[in-house]
Amino acid sequence: MAGMIPPGGRTRPFAMSGRAKAGVLLLLAYTIYAGAQLDFSWARFESGMGHASTFLSRMFPPNFEKPDTLWKGIAESLEIAVLASMLGVLIALPIGLLGARNMMPAWVSWPARAVVALCRALHPVIVAILFVKAVGFGALAGILALTVASIGFIGKLFTEAIEEISLKQVEAVRASGASFANVIIFGVLPQVFARFIGFATYQFDSNLRNSTMVGIVGAGGVGGTLFSAFQRFDYDFVSAILLTLIAIIMLGEILAGFVRAVFLDNLGFERILQGRMAGARGVGSTRAPVARKAEVEE
């Protein structure tokens, strides 16, 4: 340890080289230049805050007097998110596996990685505009656009997860004379299954939110209803739509917790509810892992 201390006797934990300092100064200078070019000023910010307060005052109380219009759009957004997530996950699984460089040769992995990069190159709204031009207005364009986004996200993360696995388990399965499919099922998937469940649940949450954005450009969902409400200056109805979306996202978080408990902890519905209620009462948070393991085995 003594040999690591510089001759001066003091360490400089955040020391930067001259090039790093020059880079930071250039970045700071460009930030100031960009703010000047984009007409950003404090006076404009203050006037914007005043307009925002007026806008928020017109949003409350929210107007839930159009339940048919609201729930029709919400139901379509849910359908788009579910279908896009399912299709995206099913397509991203093989593409992510083909893109893993520790499992596939370069002539297979690079084209698969190129497909994933292509799916991630454009924002879902831009992809939705392209599909609206191709297949017309409606939910089909939204499903296709969010499927492409799901392939890009899940495919990249799944590829990286496979590349980080331990090859010892893979070699052990392969040494037993297993086929390539069995090597994937018993050597690869058990090591990435937990992470894949997390990726899939997050992608559903993302697709539910993005279904609102793609709806603004005519790709179905509640986004079209939201955009129409803005055009009519019907801000109290806008507030009702936004509050409903927030509630659905929060319910989605609870559902994601149930999914992880079922697939990862192998718990039944009643046991999950008991754990949730115990956690709400402050009981069970200090239980030993051995007790939880015994419950799972039971």
mmCIF file of C-alpha atoms in Angstrom, residues 119-267:
data_model
loop_
_atom_site.group_PDB
_atom_site.id
_atom_site.type_symbol
_atom_site.label_atom_id
_atom_site.label_comp_id
_atom_site.label_asym_id
_atom_site.label_seq_id
_atom_site.Cartn_x
_atom_site.Cartn_y
_atom_site.Cartn_z
ATOM 1 C CA CYS A 119 -34.537 -2.021 -34.415
ATOM 2 C CA ARG A 120 -33.037 0.360 -31.855
ATOM 3 C CA ALA A 121 -31.942 2.986 -34.374
ATOM 4 C CA LEU A 122 -35.240 4.880 -34.562
ATOM 5 C CA HIS A 123 -37.622 6.124 -31.883
ATOM 6 C CA PRO A 124 -40.937 4.210 -31.633
ATOM 7 C CA VAL A 125 -42.838 7.319 -32.754
ATOM 8 C CA ILE A 126 -40.807 7.510 -35.974
ATOM 9 C CA VAL A 127 -41.331 3.789 -36.576
ATOM 10 C CA ALA A 128 -45.057 4.256 -35.887
ATOM 11 C CA ILE A 129 -45.242 6.994 -38.543
ATOM 12 C CA LEU A 130 -43.620 4.641 -41.054
ATOM 13 C CA PHE A 131 -46.080 1.855 -40.241
ATOM 14 C CA VAL A 132 -49.025 4.266 -40.385
ATOM 15 C CA LYS A 133 -47.934 5.126 -43.908
ATOM 16 C CA ALA A 134 -47.566 1.410 -44.702
ATOM 17 C CA VAL A 135 -50.650 -0.205 -43.126
ATOM 18 C CA GLY A 136 -52.837 2.815 -42.371
ATOM 19 C CA PHE A 137 -54.189 4.302 -39.160
ATOM 20 C CA GLY A 138 -55.133 2.051 -36.270
ATOM 21 C CA ALA A 139 -53.814 -0.347 -33.684
ATOM 22 C CA LEU A 140 -51.943 -2.555 -36.181
ATOM 23 C CA ALA A 141 -49.413 0.191 -36.838
ATOM 24 C CA GLY A 142 -48.897 0.648 -33.100
ATOM 25 C CA ILE A 143 -48.438 -3.094 -32.518
ATOM 26 C CA LEU A 144 -45.836 -3.347 -35.287
ATOM 27 C CA ALA A 145 -43.960 -0.248 -34.112
ATOM 28 C CA LEU A 146 -43.757 -1.381 -30.485
ATOM 29 C CA THR A 147 -42.824 -4.906 -31.585
ATOM 30 C CA VAL A 148 -39.808 -3.453 -33.380
ATOM 31 C CA ALA A 149 -38.916 -1.449 -30.260
ATOM 32 C CA SER A 150 -39.271 -4.565 -28.098
ATOM 33 C CA ILE A 151 -36.977 -6.570 -30.366
ATOM 34 C CA GLY A 152 -34.332 -3.874 -30.127
ATOM 35 C CA PHE A 153 -34.493 -3.603 -26.340
ATOM 36 C CA ILE A 154 -35.001 -7.240 -25.334
ATOM 37 C CA GLY A 155 -32.648 -8.545 -28.014
ATOM 38 C CA LYS A 156 -29.762 -6.351 -26.877
ATOM 39 C CA LEU A 157 -30.189 -7.081 -23.170
ATOM 40 C CA PHE A 158 -30.720 -10.798 -23.745
ATOM 41 C CA THR A 159 -27.581 -10.977 -25.885
ATOM 42 C CA GLU A 160 -25.526 -9.230 -23.223
ATOM 43 C CA ALA A 161 -26.970 -11.479 -20.507
ATOM 44 C CA ILE A 162 -25.965 -14.609 -22.437
ATOM 45 C CA GLU A 163 -22.475 -13.245 -23.021
ATOM 46 C CA GLU A 164 -22.029 -12.806 -19.254
ATOM 47 C CA ILE A 165 -22.940 -16.389 -18.274
ATOM 48 C CA SER A 166 -20.495 -18.909 -16.874
ATOM 49 C CA LEU A 167 -19.388 -21.310 -19.600
ATOM 50 C CA LYS A 168 -18.558 -24.027 -17.066
ATOM 51 C CA GLN A 169 -22.197 -25.090 -16.814
ATOM 52 C CA VAL A 170 -22.502 -24.993 -20.606
ATOM 53 C CA GLU A 171 -19.400 -27.168 -21.046
ATOM 54 C CA ALA A 172 -20.656 -29.599 -18.403
ATOM 55 C CA VAL A 173 -23.950 -30.090 -20.250
ATOM 56 C CA ARG A 174 -22.151 -30.319 -23.572
ATOM 57 C CA ALA A 175 -19.730 -32.936 -22.190
ATOM 58 C CA SER A 176 -22.662 -35.191 -21.334
ATOM 59 C CA GLY A 177 -23.391 -35.564 -25.040
ATOM 60 C CA ALA A 178 -26.401 -33.247 -25.066
ATOM 61 C CA SER A 179 -27.621 -31.730 -28.310
ATOM 62 C CA PHE A 180 -27.343 -28.036 -29.033
ATOM 63 C CA ALA A 181 -30.978 -27.467 -28.055
ATOM 64 C CA ASN A 182 -30.441 -29.220 -24.710
ATOM 65 C CA VAL A 183 -27.286 -27.179 -24.119
ATOM 66 C CA ILE A 184 -29.368 -24.015 -24.533
ATOM 67 C CA ILE A 185 -32.231 -25.285 -22.366
ATOM 68 C CA PHE A 186 -30.163 -26.728 -19.513
ATOM 69 C CA GLY A 187 -26.921 -24.790 -19.751
ATOM 70 C CA VAL A 188 -27.838 -21.268 -20.850
ATOM 71 C CA LEU A 189 -31.468 -20.483 -19.994
ATOM 72 C CA PRO A 190 -31.236 -21.321 -16.250
ATOM 73 C CA GLN A 191 -28.488 -18.715 -15.896
ATOM 74 C CA VAL A 192 -30.397 -15.902 -17.635
ATOM 75 C CA PHE A 193 -34.026 -16.749 -16.843
ATOM 76 C CA ALA A 194 -34.294 -14.417 -13.843
ATOM 77 C CA ARG A 195 -32.905 -11.477 -15.771
ATOM 78 C CA PHE A 196 -35.074 -12.261 -18.757
ATOM 79 C CA ILE A 197 -38.231 -12.106 -16.625
ATOM 80 C CA GLY A 198 -37.134 -8.668 -15.440
ATOM 81 C CA PHE A 199 -36.476 -7.554 -19.021
ATOM 82 C CA ALA A 200 -39.883 -8.780 -20.198
ATOM 83 C CA THR A 201 -41.850 -7.118 -17.389
ATOM 84 C CA TYR A 202 -40.019 -3.832 -17.905
ATOM 85 C CA GLN A 203 -40.661 -3.971 -21.652
ATOM 86 C CA PHE A 204 -44.391 -4.424 -21.066
ATOM 87 C CA ASP A 205 -44.345 -1.364 -18.812
ATOM 88 C CA SER A 206 -42.431 0.568 -21.478
ATOM 89 C CA ASN A 207 -44.807 -0.529 -24.241
ATOM 90 C CA LEU A 208 -47.790 0.569 -22.171
ATOM 91 C CA ARG A 209 -46.311 4.041 -21.891
ATOM 92 C CA ASN A 210 -45.161 4.159 -25.505
ATOM 93 C CA SER A 211 -48.600 3.097 -26.720
ATOM 94 C CA THR A 212 -49.753 6.562 -25.686
ATOM 95 C CA MET A 213 -47.065 8.262 -27.767
ATOM 96 C CA VAL A 214 -47.618 6.220 -30.923
ATOM 97 C CA GLY A 215 -51.339 6.906 -30.643
ATOM 98 C CA ILE A 216 -50.665 10.612 -31.127
ATOM 99 C CA VAL A 217 -49.471 9.907 -34.686
ATOM 100 C CA GLY A 218 -52.483 7.701 -35.448
ATOM 101 C CA ALA A 219 -51.189 4.281 -34.391
ATOM 102 C CA GLY A 220 -54.089 3.460 -32.060
ATOM 103 C CA GLY A 221 -54.458 3.602 -28.314
ATOM 104 C CA VAL A 222 -55.370 6.348 -25.915
ATOM 105 C CA GLY A 223 -52.822 8.707 -27.465
ATOM 106 C CA GLY A 224 -55.290 9.748 -30.137
ATOM 107 C CA THR A 225 -57.893 10.521 -27.483
ATOM 108 C CA LEU A 226 -55.310 12.511 -25.516
ATOM 109 C CA PHE A 227 -54.264 14.515 -28.570
ATOM 110 C CA SER A 228 -57.881 15.287 -29.453
ATOM 111 C CA ALA A 229 -58.511 16.511 -25.905
ATOM 112 C CA PHE A 230 -55.521 18.851 -26.175
ATOM 113 C CA GLN A 231 -56.799 20.216 -29.471
ATOM 114 C CA ARG A 232 -60.211 20.926 -27.905
ATOM 115 C CA PHE A 233 -58.514 22.604 -24.893
ATOM 116 C CA ASP A 234 -60.351 20.014 -22.804
ATOM 117 C CA TYR A 235 -57.671 20.033 -20.123
ATOM 118 C CA ASP A 236 -59.757 18.513 -17.333
ATOM 119 C CA PHE A 237 -60.326 15.457 -19.546
ATOM 120 C CA VAL A 238 -56.574 15.420 -20.273
ATOM 121 C CA SER A 239 -56.014 15.221 -16.526
ATOM 122 C CA ALA A 240 -58.424 12.284 -16.262
ATOM 123 C CA ILE A 241 -56.539 10.410 -19.004
ATOM 124 C CA LEU A 242 -53.146 11.058 -17.402
ATOM 125 C CA LEU A 243 -54.314 10.002 -13.935
ATOM 126 C CA THR A 244 -55.782 6.807 -15.366
ATOM 127 C CA LEU A 245 -52.499 6.032 -17.134
ATOM 128 C CA ILE A 246 -50.550 6.598 -13.919
ATOM 129 C CA ALA A 247 -52.883 4.253 -12.030
ATOM 130 C CA ILE A 248 -52.490 1.566 -14.704
ATOM 131 C CA ILE A 249 -48.684 1.874 -14.614
ATOM 132 C CA MET A 250 -48.736 1.436 -10.836
ATOM 133 C CA LEU A 251 -50.955 -1.629 -11.193
ATOM 134 C CA GLY A 252 -48.487 -2.912 -13.767
ATOM 135 C CA GLU A 253 -45.706 -2.635 -11.184
ATOM 136 C CA ILE A 254 -47.731 -4.758 -8.779
ATOM 137 C CA LEU A 255 -48.424 -7.289 -11.533
ATOM 138 C CA ALA A 256 -44.706 -7.422 -12.364
ATOM 139 C CA GLY A 257 -43.992 -8.267 -8.735
ATOM 140 C CA PHE A 258 -46.500 -11.132 -8.887
ATOM 141 C CA VAL A 259 -44.926 -12.429 -12.097
ATOM 142 C CA ARG A 260 -41.441 -12.418 -10.590
ATOM 143 C CA ALA A 261 -42.705 -14.178 -7.469
ATOM 144 C CA VAL A 262 -44.427 -16.885 -9.516
ATOM 145 C CA PHE A 263 -41.608 -17.593 -11.975
ATOM 146 C CA LEU A 264 -38.552 -16.927 -9.820
ATOM 147 C CA ASP A 265 -39.647 -17.850 -6.287
ATOM 148 C CA ASN A 266 -42.150 -20.545 -7.338
ATOM 149 C CA LEU A 267 -44.781 -19.188 -4.978
#
